[in-house]
One Martini backbone bead per residue (centre of mass of N, CA, C, O) as a GRO file, in nm:
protein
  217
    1UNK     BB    1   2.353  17.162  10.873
    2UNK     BB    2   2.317  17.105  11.178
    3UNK     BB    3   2.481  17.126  11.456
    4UNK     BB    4   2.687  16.919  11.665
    5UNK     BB    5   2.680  16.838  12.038
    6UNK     BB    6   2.729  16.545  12.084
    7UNK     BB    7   2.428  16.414  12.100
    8UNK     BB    8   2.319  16.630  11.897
    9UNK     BB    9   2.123  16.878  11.763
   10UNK     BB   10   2.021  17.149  11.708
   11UNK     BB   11   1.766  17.374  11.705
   12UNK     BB   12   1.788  17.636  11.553
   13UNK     BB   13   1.678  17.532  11.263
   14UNK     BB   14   1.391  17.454  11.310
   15UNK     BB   15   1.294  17.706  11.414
   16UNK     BB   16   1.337  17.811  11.142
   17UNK     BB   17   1.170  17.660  10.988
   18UNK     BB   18   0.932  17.726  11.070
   19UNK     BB   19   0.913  18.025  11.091
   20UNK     BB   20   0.904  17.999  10.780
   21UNK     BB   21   0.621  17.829  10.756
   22UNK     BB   22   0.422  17.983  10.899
   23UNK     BB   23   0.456  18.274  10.765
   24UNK     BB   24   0.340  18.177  10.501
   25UNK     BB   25   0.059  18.045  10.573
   26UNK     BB   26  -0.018  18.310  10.724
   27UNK     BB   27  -0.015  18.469  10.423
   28UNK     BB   28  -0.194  18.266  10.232
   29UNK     BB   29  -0.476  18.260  10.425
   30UNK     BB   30  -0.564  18.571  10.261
   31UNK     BB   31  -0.577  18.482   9.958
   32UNK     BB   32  -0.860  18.347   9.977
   33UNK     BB   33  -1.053  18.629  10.034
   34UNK     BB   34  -0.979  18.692   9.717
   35UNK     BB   35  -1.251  18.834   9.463
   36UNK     BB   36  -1.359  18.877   9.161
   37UNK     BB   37  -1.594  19.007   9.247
   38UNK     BB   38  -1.448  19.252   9.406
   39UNK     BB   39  -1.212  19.335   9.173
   40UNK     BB   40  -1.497  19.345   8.958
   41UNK     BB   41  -1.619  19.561   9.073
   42UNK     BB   42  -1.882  19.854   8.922
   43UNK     BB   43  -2.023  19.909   9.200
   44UNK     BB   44  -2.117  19.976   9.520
   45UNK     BB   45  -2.331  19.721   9.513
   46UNK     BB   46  -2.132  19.481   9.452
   47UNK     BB   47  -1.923  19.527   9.630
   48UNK     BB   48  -2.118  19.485   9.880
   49UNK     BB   49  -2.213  19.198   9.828
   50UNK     BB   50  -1.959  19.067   9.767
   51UNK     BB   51  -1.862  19.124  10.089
   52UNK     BB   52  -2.101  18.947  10.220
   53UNK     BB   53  -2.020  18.681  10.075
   54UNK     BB   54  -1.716  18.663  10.238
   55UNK     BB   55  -1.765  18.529  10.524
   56UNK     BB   56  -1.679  18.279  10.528
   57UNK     BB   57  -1.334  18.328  10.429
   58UNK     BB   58  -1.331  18.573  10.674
   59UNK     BB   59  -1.353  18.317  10.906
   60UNK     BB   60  -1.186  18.101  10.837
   61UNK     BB   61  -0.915  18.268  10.836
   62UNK     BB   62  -0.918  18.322  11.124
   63UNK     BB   63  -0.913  18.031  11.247
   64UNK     BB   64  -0.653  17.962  11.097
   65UNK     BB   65  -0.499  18.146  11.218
   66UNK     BB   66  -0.538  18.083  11.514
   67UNK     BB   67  -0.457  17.809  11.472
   68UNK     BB   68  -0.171  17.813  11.397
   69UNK     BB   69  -0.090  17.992  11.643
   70UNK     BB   70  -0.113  17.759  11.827
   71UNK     BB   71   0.107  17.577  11.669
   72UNK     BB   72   0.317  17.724  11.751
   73UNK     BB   73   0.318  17.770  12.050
   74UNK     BB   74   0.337  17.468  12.091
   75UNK     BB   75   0.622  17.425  11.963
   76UNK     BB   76   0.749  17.678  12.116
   77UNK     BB   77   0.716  17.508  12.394
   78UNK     BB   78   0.852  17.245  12.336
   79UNK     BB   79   1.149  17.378  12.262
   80UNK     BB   80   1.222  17.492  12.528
   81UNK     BB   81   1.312  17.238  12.650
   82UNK     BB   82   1.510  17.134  12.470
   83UNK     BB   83   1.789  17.086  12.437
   84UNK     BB   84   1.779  16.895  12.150
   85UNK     BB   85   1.816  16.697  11.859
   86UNK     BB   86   1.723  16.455  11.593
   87UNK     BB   87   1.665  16.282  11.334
   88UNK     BB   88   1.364  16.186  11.425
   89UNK     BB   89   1.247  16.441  11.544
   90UNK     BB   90   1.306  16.637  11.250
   91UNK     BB   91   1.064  16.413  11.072
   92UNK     BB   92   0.854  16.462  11.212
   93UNK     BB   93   0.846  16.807  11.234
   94UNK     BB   94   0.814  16.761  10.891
   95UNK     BB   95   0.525  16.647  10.909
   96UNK     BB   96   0.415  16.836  11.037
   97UNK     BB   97   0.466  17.076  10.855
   98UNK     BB   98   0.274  16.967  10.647
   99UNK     BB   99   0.008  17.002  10.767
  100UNK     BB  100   0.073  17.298  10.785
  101UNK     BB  101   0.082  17.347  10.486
  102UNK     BB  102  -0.216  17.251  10.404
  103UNK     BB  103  -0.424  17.478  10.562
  104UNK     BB  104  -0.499  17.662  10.294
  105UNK     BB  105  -0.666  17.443  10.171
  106UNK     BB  106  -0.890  17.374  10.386
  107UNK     BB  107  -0.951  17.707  10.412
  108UNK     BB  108  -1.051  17.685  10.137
  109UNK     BB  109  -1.262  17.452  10.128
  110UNK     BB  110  -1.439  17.581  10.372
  111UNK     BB  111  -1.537  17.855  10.271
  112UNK     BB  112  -1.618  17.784   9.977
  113UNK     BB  113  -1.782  17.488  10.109
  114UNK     BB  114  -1.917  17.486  10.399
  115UNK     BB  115  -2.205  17.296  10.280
  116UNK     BB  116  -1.976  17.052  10.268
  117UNK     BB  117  -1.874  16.803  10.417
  118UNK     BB  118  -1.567  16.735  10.281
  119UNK     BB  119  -1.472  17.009  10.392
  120UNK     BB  120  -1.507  16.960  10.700
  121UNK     BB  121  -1.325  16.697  10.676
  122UNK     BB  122  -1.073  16.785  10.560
  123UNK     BB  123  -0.999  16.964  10.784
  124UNK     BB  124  -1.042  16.841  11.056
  125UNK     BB  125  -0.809  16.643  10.983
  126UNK     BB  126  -0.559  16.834  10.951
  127UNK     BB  127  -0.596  16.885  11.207
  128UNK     BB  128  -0.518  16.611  11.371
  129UNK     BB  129  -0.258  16.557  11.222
  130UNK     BB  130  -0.099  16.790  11.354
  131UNK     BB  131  -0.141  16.761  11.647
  132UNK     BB  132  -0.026  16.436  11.648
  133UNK     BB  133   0.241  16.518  11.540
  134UNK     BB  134   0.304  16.686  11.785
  135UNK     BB  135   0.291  16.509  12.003
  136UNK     BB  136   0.511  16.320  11.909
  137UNK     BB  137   0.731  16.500  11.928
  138UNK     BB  138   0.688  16.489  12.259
  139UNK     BB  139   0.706  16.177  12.321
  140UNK     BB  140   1.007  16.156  12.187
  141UNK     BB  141   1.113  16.398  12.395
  142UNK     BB  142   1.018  16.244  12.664
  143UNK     BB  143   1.162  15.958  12.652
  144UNK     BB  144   1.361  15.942  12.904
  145UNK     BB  145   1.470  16.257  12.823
  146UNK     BB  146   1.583  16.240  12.505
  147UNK     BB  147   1.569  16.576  12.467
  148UNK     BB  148   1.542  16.687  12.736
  149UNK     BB  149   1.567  16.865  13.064
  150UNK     BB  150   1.639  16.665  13.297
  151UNK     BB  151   1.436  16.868  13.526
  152UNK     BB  152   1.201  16.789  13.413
  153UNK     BB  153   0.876  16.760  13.502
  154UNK     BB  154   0.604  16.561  13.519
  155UNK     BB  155   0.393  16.828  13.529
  156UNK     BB  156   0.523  16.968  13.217
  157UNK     BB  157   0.411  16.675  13.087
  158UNK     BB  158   0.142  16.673  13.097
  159UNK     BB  159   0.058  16.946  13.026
  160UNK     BB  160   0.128  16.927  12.737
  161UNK     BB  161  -0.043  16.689  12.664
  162UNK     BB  162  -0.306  16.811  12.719
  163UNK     BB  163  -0.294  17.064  12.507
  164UNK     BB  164  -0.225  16.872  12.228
  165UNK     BB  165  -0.515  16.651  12.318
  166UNK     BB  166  -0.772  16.854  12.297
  167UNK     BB  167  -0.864  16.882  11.981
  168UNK     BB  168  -0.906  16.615  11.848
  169UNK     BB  169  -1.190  16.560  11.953
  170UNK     BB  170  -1.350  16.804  11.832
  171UNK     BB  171  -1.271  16.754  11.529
  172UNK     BB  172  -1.398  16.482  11.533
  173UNK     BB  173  -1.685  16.564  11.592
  174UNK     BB  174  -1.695  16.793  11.311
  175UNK     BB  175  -1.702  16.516  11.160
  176UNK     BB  176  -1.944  16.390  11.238
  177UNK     BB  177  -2.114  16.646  11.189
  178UNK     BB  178  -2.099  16.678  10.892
  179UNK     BB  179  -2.305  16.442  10.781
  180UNK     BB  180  -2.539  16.626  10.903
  181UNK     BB  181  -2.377  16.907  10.953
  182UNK     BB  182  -2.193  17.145  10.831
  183UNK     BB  183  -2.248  17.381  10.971
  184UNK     BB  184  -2.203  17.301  11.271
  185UNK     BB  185  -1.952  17.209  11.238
  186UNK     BB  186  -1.816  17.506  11.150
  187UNK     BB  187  -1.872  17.581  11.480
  188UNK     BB  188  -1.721  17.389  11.585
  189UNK     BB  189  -1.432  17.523  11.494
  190UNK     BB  190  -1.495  17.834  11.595
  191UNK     BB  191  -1.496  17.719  11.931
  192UNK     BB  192  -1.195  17.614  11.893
  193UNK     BB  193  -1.042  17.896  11.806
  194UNK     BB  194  -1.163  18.066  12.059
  195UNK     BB  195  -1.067  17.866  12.304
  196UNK     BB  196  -0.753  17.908  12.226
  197UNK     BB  197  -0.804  18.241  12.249
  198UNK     BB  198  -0.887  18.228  12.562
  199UNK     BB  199  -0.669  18.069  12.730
  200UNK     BB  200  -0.411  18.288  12.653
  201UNK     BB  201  -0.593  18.570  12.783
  202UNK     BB  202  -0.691  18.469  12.995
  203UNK     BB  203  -0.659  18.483  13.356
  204UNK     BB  204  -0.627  18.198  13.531
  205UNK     BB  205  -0.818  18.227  13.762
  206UNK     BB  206  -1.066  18.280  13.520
  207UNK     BB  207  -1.048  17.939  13.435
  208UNK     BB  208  -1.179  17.731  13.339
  209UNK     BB  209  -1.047  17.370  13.251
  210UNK     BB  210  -1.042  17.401  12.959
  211UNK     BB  211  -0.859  17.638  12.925
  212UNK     BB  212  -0.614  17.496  13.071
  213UNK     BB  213  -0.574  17.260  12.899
  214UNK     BB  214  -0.529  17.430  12.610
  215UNK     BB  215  -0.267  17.582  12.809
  216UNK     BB  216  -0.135  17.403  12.967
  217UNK     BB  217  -0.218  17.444  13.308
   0.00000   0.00000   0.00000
């Protein structure tokens, strides 16, 4: 068990075990994209055709992968404040967890059947509940300064929390926008993947609100 340290836990344990819950997800995200069709083509026009059709799973692979590593980063900037945690803390982050662990499977039934709309539907839900159950980590860690560091600022939680619950609201449209067209939806994933990692690289000044938004700044 993590070491008390009087008030409450380490935290290098969650820590420990996140980045092996993600370094997982993230390398099982790869083998969706490995197809019989691929391993058992018999001539380079098969290899050829096989590898244009991989497109739909060569892309969710992308999004997902974006994605994911979009959650360490969101993760490990809210643990970065906090001086310890908690048992009720420790089993948020650990439901957290589970639905980061669920992400391969999501990332494979979009890939495989991006043109129907539960495929879609099903994404988007994982998207929104790993967000949500990140937030409320974030809102359980800072109620009252229960788990963060006495001097964290009043807009260093704003901050966070913006950047948190971007999300949740684009995944709930391209779900909603699946019924009518999980093509449709399939592209609102791909641009919320698209501004996530470009929130991360663009220089703050030249960032439109919601760049700043996505990267809590």
């Amino acid at each position: 068990m993590s070491e008390h340290n009087g008030r409450g836990f380490e935290k290098g344990r969650l820590q420990s075990l996140s980045d092996g819950v993600f370094a997982i997800v993230m390398t099982l995200l790869v083998l969706e994209i490995i197809a019989d069709e691929v391993t058992g083509a018999a001539s380079a026009a098969e290899l050829h055709k096989a590898l244009l059709e991989l497109w739909p799973k060569v892309l969710s692979y992308a999004i997902s992968f974006a994605v994911a590593a979009v959650f360490w980063v969101h993760q490990h900037a809210d643990l970065h404040h906090l001086t310890h945690t908690d048992n009720r803390f420790l089993w948020i982050n650990i439901f957290f967890l589970f639905w980061i662990s669920l992400l391969p499977f999501s990332a494979a039934m979009l890939g495989e059947h991006h043109q129907y709309a539960v495929a879609s539907i099903i994404y988007g839900c994982n998207m929104i509940l790993a967000s949500l159950t990140l937030h409320a980590s974030w809102l359980y860690a800072v109620r009252n300064h229960r788990l963060v560091k006495p001097d964290l600022g009043p807009e260093v939680i704003r901050q966070a929390n913006r950047r948190l619950l971007v999300g949740p609201p684009f995944y709930a449209l391209g779900i909603a926008i699946a019924f009518h067209s999980p093509h449709a939806s399939y592209l609102v994933y791909v641009l919320m993947a698209v501004l996530y990692v470009v929130a991360g690289l663009v220089p703050r000044r030249w960032r439109l609100p919601i760049l700043s938004a996505a990267d809590g700044e």
